[in-house]
Tab-separated table of C-alpha atoms and ligand atoms in Angstrom:
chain	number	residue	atom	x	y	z
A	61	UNK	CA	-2.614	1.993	-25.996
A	62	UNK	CA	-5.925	3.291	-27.304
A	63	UNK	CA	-9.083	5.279	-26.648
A	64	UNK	CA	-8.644	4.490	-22.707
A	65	UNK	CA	-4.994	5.612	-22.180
A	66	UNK	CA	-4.277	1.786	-21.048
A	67	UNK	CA	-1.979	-0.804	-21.393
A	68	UNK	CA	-3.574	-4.079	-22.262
A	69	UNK	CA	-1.370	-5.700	-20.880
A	70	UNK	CA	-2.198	-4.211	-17.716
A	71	UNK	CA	-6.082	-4.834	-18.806
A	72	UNK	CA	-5.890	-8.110	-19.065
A	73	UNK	CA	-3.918	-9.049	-15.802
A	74	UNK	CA	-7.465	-8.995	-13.858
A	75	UNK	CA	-8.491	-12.688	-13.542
A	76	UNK	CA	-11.976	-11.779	-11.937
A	77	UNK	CA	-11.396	-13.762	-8.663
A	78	UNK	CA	-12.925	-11.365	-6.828
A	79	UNK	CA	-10.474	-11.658	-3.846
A	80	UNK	CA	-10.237	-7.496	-3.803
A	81	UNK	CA	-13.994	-7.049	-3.519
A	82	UNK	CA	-14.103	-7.273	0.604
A	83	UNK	CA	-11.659	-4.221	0.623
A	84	UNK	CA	-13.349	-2.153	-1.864
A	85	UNK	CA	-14.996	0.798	0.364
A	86	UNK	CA	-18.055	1.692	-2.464
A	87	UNK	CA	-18.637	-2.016	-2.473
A	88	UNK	CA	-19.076	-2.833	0.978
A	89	UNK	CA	-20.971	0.623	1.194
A	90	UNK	CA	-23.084	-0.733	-1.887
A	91	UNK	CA	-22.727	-4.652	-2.182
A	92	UNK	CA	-23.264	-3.525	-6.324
A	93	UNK	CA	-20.613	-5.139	-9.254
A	94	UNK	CA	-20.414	-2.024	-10.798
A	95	UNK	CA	-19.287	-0.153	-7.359
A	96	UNK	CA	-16.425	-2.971	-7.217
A	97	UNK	CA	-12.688	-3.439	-8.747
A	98	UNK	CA	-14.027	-5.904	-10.596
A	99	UNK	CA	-17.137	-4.288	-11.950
A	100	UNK	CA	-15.078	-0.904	-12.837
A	101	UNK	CA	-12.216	-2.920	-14.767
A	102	UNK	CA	-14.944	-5.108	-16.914
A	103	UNK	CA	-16.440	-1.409	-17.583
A	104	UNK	CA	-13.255	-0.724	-18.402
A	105	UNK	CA	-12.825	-3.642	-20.887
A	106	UNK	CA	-16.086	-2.760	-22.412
A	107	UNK	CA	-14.870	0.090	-23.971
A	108	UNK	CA	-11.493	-0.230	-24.967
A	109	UNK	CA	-11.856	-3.938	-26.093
A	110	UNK	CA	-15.791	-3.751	-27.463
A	111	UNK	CA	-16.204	-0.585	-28.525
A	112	UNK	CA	-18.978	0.451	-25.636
A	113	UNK	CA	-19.787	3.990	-25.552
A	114	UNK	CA	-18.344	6.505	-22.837
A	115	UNK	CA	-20.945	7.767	-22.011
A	116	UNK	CA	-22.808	8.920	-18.437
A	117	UNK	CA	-22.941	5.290	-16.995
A	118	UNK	CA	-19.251	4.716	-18.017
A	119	UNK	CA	-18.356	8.017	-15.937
A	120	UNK	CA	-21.029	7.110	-12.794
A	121	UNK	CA	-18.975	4.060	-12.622
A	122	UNK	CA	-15.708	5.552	-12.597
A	123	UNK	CA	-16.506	8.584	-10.651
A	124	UNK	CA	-17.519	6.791	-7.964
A	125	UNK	CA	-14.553	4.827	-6.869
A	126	UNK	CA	-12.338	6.495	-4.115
A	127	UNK	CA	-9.005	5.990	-5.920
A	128	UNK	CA	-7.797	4.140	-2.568
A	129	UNK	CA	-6.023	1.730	-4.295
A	130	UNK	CA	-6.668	-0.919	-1.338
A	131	UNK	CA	-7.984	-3.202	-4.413
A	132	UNK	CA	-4.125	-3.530	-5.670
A	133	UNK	CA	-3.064	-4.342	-2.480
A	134	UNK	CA	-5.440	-7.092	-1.970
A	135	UNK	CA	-5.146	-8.624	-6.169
A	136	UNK	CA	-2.860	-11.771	-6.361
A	137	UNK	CA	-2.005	-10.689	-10.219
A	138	UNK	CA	-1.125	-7.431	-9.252
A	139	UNK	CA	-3.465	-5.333	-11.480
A	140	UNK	CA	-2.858	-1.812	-11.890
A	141	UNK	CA	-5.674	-0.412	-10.807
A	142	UNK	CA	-4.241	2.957	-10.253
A	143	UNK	CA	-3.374	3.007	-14.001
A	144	UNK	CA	-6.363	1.878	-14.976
A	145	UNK	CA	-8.740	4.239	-13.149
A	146	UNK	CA	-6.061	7.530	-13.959
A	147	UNK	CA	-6.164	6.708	-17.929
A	148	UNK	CA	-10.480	5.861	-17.793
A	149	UNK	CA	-10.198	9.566	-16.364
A	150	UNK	CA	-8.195	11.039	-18.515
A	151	UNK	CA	-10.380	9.868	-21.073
A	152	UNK	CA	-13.122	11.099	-19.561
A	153	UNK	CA	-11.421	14.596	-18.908
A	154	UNK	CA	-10.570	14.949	-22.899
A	155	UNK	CA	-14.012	14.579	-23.417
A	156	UNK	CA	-15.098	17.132	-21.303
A	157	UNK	CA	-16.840	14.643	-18.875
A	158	UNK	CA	-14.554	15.500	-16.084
A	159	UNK	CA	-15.955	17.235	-12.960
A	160	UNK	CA	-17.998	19.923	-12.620
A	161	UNK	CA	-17.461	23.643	-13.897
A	162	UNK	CA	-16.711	24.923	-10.360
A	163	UNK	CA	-13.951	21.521	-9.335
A	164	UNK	CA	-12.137	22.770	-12.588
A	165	UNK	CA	-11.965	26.525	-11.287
A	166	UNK	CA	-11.348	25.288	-7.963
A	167	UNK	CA	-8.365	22.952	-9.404
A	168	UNK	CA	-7.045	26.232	-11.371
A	169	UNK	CA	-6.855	28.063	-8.291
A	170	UNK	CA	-4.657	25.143	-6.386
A	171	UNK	CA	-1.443	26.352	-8.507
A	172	UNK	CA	-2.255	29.648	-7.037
A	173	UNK	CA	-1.465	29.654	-3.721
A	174	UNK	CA	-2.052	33.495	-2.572
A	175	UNK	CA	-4.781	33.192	-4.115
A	176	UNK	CA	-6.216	30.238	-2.283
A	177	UNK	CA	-5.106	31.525	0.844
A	178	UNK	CA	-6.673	34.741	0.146
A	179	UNK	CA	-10.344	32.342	-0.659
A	180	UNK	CA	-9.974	29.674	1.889
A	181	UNK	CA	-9.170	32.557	4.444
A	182	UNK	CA	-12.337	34.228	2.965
A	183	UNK	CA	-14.421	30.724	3.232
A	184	UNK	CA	-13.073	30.884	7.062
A	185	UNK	CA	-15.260	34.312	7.691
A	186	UNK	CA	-18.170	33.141	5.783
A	187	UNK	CA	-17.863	29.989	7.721
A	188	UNK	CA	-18.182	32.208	11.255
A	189	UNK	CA	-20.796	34.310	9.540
A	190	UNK	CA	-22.857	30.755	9.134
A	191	UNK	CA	-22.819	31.350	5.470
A	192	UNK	CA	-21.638	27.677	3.954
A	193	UNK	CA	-23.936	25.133	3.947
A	194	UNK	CA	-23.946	22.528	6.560
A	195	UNK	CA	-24.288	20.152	4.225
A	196	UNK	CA	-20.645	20.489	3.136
A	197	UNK	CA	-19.118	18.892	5.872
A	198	UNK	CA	-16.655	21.055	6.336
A	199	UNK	CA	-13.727	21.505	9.805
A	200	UNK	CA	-13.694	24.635	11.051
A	201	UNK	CA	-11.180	26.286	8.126
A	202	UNK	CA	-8.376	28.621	10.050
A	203	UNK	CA	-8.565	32.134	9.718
A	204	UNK	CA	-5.041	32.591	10.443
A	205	UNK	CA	-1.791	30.661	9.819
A	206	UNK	CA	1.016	30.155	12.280
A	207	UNK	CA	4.701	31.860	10.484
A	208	UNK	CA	6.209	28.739	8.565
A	209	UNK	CA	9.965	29.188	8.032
A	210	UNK	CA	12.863	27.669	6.569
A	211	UNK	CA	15.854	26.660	9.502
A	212	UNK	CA	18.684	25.366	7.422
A	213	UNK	CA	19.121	23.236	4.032
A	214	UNK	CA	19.555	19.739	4.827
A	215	UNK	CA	16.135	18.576	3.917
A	216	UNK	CA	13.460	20.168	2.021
A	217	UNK	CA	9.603	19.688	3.553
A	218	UNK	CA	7.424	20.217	0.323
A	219	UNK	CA	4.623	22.366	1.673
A	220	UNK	CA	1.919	22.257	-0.951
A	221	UNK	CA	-1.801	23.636	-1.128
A	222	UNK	CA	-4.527	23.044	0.707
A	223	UNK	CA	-2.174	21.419	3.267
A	224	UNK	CA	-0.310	24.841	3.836
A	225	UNK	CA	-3.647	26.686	4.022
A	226	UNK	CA	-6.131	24.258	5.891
A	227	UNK	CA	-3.470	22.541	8.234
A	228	UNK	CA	-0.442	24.899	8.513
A	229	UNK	CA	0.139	23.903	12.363
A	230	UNK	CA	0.971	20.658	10.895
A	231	UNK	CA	3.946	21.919	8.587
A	232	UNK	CA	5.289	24.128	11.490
A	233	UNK	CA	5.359	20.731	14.291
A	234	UNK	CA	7.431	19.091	11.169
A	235	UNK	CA	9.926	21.699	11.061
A	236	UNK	CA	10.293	21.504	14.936
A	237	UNK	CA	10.805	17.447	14.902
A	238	UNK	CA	12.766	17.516	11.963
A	239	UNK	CA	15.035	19.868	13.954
A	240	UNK	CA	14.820	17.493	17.377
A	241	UNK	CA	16.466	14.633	14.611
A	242	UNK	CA	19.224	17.682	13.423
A	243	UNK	CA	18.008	18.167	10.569
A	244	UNK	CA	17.815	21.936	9.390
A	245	UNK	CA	14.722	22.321	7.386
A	246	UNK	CA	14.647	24.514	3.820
A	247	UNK	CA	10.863	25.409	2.072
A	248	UNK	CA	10.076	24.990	-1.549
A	249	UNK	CA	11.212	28.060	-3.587
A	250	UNK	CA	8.366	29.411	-6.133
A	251	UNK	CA	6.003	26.695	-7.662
A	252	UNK	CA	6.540	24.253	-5.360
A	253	UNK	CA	2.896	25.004	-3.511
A	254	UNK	CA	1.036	22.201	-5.675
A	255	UNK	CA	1.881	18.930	-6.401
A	256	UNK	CA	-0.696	18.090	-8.711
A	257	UNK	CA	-2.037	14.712	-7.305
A	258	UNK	CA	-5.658	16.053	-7.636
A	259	UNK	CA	-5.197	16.515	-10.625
A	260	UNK	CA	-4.199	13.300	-11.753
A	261	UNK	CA	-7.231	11.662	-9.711
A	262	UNK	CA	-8.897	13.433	-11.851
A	263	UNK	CA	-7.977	13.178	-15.581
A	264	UNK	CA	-6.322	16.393	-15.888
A	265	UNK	CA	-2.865	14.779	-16.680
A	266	UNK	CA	-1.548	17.795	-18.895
A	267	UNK	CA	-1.954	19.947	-15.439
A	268	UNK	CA	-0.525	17.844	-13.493
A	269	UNK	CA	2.498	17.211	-15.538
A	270	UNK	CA	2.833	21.441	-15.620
A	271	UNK	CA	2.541	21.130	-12.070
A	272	UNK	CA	4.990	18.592	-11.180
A	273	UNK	CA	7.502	20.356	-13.793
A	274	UNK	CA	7.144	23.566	-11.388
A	275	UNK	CA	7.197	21.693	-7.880
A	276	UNK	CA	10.739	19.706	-8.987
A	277	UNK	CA	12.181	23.016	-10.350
A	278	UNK	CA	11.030	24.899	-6.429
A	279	UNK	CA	13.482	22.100	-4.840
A	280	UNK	CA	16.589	21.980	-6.627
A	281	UNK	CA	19.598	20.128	-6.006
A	282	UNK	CA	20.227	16.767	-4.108
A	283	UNK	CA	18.565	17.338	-0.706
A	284	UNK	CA	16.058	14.742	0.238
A	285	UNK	CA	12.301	16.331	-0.005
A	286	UNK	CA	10.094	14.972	2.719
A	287	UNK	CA	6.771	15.695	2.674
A	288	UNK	CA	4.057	15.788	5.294
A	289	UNK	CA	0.748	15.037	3.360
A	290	UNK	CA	0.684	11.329	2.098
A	291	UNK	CA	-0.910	11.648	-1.344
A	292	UNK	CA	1.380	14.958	-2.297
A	293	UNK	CA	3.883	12.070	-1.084
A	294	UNK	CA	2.298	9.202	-3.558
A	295	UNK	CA	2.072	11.336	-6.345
A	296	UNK	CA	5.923	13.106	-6.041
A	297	UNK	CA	7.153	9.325	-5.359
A	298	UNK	CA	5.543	8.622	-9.291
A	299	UNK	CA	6.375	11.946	-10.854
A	300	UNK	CA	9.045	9.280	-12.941
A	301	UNK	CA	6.341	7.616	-14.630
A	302	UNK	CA	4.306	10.617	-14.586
A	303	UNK	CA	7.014	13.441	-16.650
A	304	UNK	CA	9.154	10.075	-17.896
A	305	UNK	CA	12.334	12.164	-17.848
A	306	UNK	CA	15.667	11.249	-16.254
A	307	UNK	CA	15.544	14.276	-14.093
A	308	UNK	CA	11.756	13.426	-12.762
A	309	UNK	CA	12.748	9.680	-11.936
A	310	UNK	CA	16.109	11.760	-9.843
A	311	UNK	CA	13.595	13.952	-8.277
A	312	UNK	CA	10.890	11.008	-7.314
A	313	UNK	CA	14.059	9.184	-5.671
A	314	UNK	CA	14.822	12.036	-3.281
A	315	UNK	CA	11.338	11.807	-1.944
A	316	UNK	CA	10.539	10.439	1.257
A	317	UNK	CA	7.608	10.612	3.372
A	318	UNK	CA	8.711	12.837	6.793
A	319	UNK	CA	7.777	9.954	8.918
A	320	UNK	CA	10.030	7.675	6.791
A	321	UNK	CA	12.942	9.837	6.981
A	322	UNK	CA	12.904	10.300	11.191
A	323	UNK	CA	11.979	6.473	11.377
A	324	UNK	CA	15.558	5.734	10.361
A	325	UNK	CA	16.798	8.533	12.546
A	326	UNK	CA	14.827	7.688	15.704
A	327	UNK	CA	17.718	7.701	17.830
A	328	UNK	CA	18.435	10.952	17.041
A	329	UNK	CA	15.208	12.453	18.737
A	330	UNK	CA	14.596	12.717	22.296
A	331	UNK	CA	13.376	9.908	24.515
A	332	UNK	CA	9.409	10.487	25.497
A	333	UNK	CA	8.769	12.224	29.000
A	334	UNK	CA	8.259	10.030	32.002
A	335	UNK	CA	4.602	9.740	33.444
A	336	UNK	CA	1.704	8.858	32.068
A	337	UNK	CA	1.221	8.149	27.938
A	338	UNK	CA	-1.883	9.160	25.866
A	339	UNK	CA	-3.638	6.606	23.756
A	340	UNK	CA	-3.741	7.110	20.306
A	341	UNK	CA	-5.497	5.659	17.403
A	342	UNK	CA	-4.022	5.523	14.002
A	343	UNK	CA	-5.896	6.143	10.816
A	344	UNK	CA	-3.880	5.124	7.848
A	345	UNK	CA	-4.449	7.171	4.501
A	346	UNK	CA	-4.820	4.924	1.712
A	347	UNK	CA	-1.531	6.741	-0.476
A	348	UNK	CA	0.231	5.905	2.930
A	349	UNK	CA	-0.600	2.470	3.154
A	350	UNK	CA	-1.579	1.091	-0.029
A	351	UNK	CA	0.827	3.281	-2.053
A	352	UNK	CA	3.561	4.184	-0.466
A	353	UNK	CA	3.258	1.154	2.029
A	354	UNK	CA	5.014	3.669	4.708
A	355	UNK	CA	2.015	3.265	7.607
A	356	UNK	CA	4.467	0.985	9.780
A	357	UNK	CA	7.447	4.525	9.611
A	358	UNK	CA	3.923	6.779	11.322
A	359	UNK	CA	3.936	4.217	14.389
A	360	UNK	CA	7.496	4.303	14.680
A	361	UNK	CA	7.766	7.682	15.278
A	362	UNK	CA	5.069	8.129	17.211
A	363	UNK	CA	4.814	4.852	18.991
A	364	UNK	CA	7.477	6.526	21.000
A	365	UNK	CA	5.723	9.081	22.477
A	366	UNK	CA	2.246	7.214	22.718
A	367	UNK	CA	0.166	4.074	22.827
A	368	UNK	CA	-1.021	3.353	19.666
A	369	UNK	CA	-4.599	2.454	19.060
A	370	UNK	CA	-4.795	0.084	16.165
A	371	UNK	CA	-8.481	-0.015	14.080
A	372	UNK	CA	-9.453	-3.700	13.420
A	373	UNK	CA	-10.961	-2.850	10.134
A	374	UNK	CA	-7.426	-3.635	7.506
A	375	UNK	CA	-6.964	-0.288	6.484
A	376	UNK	CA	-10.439	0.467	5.042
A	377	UNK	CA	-10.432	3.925	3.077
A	378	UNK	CA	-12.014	6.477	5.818
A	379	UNK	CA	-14.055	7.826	2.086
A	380	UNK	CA	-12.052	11.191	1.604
A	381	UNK	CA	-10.339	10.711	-1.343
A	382	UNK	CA	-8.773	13.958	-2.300
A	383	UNK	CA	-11.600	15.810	-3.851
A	384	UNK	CA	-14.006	13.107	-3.167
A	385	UNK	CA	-15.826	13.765	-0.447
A	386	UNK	CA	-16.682	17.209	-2.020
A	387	UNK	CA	-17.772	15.570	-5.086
A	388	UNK	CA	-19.833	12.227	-3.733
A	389	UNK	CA	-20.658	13.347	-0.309
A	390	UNK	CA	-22.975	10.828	0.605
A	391	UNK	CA	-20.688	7.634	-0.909
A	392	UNK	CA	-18.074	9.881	1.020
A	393	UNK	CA	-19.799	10.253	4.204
A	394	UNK	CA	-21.443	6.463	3.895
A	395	UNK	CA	-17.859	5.114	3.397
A	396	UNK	CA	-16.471	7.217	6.412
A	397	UNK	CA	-19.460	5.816	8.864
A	398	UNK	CA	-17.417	2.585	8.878
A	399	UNK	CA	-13.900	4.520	9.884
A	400	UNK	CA	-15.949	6.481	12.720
A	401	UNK	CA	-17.284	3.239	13.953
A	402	UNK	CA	-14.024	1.100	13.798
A	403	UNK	CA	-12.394	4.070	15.522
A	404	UNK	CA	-14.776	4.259	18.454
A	405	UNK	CA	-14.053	1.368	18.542
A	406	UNK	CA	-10.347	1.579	20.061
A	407	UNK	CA	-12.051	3.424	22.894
A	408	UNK	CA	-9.436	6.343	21.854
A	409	UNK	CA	-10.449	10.562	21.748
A	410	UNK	CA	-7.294	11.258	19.374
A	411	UNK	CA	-6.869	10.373	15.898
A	412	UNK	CA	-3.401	10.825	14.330
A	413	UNK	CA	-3.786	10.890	10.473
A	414	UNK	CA	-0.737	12.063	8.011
A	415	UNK	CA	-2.845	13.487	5.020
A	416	UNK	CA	-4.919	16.713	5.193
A	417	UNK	CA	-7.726	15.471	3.047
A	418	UNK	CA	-8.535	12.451	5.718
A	419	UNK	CA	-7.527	14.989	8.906
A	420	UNK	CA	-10.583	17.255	7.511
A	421	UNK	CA	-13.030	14.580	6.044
A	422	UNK	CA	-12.888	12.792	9.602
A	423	UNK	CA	-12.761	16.269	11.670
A	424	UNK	CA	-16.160	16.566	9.568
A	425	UNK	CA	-17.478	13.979	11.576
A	426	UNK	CA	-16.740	15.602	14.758
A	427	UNK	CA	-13.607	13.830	15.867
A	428	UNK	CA	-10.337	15.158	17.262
A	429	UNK	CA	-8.182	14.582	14.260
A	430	UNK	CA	-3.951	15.770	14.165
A	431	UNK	CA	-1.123	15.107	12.165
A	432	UNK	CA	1.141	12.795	13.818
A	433	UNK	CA	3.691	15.013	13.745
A	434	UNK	CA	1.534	17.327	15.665
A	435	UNK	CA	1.107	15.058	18.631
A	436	UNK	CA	5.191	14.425	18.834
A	437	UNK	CA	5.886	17.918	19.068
A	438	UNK	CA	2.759	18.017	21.814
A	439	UNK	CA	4.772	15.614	23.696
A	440	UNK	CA	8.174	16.282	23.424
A	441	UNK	CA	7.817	20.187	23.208
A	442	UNK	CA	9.254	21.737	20.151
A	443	UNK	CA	12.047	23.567	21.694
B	692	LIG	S1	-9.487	2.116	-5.804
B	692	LIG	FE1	-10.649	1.785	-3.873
B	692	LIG	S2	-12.767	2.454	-4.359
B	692	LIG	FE2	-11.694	2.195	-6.336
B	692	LIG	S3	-12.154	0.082	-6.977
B	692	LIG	FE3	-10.191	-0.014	-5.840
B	692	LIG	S4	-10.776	-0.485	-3.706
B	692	LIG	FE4	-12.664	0.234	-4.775
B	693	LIG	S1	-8.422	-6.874	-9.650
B	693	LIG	FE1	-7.188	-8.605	-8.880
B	693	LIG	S2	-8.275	-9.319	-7.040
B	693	LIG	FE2	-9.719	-8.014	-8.180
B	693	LIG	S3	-10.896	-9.428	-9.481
B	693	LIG	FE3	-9.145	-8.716	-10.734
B	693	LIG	S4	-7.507	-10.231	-10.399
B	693	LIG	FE4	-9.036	-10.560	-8.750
């Protein structure tokens, strides 16, 4: 380890071939070295093996790359990447190069979740009142929530931040499927309303450790946490390597995400409705695919109830990227002109996407985005 955070071992494992740049998202967007796996990890090299500089280049570089993580998916040495681009950031973050003043206040306020309500609900009226810019892309936020409450205590379904205040109906069809499978559904005590991923996209590794330490103690004992957001669900599934305690590798092996868990209970729902099916295309978040490699459990579930719609473009990041799209919006909205087009092109009016981040960057661009859990309970009524 040194100035980086990295392993050189894991360094070194990149062999240039170049085999991961077609399913980089800022390098098809850019066609540029430094926007590619490749380019990033030899930017990488140059400072912890040459003694380069971090300076403002260094972080241009980094910042710009989505974190999708297709580029480890796609690398025949199995590089890291993840690693890699969380310790460049954390090294970026203890040197005060991290973000913006406002993304570190708007981080703080993510372990505060009356208080986020309390803003996004504000952000809602401002939003009627035509006072954000246009230019932020933003859904229409909710300015109210549908009741969310606990029916039972086999399962926990981890409920988080801006999931619970942005996409709340989402949470509530969850706890109605989860009951069609049996399963009585309990809600994360105190704490356990930020997971912390954000934060770890972004350098801010101390946080995120404090916030992880909070979420684990909200969910105590040996029930299995599901969650409903797939990079809440990538980053609990690593809060192991993240804390490196016992305890945090026990918690990360009771997580599951929610589509997972009913996959292998599928029998237990109810058969789909005769008469006619809807047609629905599938966008698959990168920590779904590429991380938790749990896209196949989404069609599953809802591949009962619907025809799926596959996009012929291999899983392409749709350019949200947790706080990304707020923080490169025209890399952001250049990257998500691809997933628009490759979704038109399934001929389909419905999108089903399981993370809230790629629900509201693609709802941005005017489609009709759910959960997939949304669209099962649409079918199948939630009783
Ligand atoms: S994580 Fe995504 S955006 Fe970043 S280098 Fe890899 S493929 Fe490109
Ligand atoms: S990250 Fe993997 S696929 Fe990309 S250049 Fe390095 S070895 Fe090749």
């Amino acid at each position: 380890m040194s100035a980086l955070h990295l392993d050189d071992r894991e360094l070194a494992s990149c062999v240039a071939c170049g085999l991961c740049l077609p399913h980089c998202p800022t390098y098809r967007v850019t066609g540029e070295e430094s926007a590619s796996p490749r380019g990033r990890i030899a930017a990488i090299r140059a400072v912890q093996w040459e003694g380069h500089a971090v300076d403002d280049s260094f972080a241009t570089f980094m910042e710009l790359c989505v974190q999708c993580r297709a580029c480890e998916v796609a690398c025949p040495s199995s590089v890291p990447f993840g690693h890699l681009m969380e310790g460049a950031r954390q090294a970026l973050a203890e040197q005060g190069r991290a973000g913006t003043w406002w993304q570190r206040r708007a981080f703080a306020v993510l372990g505060h979740h009356r208080a986020l309500l309390g803003l996004s609900t504000l952000g809602a009226l401002a939003q009627r009142l035509h006072l954000l810019p246009k230019r932020l892309g933003l859904p229409q936020l909710p300015l109210r929530r549908p009741p969310l409450s606990g029916t039972g205590s086999d399962v926990y379904l981890f409920t988080g931040c801006a999931m619970d205040a942005w996409l709340r109906p989402a949470h509530v069809a969850a706890v109605k499927v989860l009951g069609l499978a049996g399963a009585g559904v309990a809600l994360p005590g105190p704490g356990g309303d930020c997971c912390g991923a954000l934060h770890t996209h972004a350098g801010f590794r101390d946080d995120a450790v404090r916030l992880a330490e909070r979420v684990m103690a909200s969910m105590p004992g040996n029930a299995p946490v599901l969650v409903d957001a797939a990079g809440c669900g990538a980053a609990m599934k690593d809060y192991g390597r993240l804390v490196g305690t016992p305890a945090a590798v026990a918690f990360s092996a009771r997580v599951a995400d929610v589509h997972e868990w009913l996959a292998s209970r599928l029998d237990q729902l109810p058969p789909a409705p005769s008469g006619p099916r809807r047609r629905v295309a599938v966008q698959d978040p990168c920590h779904l695919r590429h991380v938790q490699k749990a896209h196949q459990a989404v069609r599953t579930v809802l591949g009962r109830y619907v025809d799926i719609a596959e996009l012929d473009d291999d899983g392409l990041c749709c350019g949200a990227g947790g706080a990304y799209a707020a923080l490169q919006p025209q890399m952001a909205a250049a990257v998500r002109d691809r997933k628009v087009a490759a979704i038109a092109a399934t001929g389909s009016n419905l999108v089903a996407s399981a993370n809230p981040g790629c629900v509201l960057h693609l709802a941005g661009a005017g489609l009709d985005v759910r959960h997939p859990l949304e669209i099962v309970e649409e079918v199948v009524g939630g009783g």
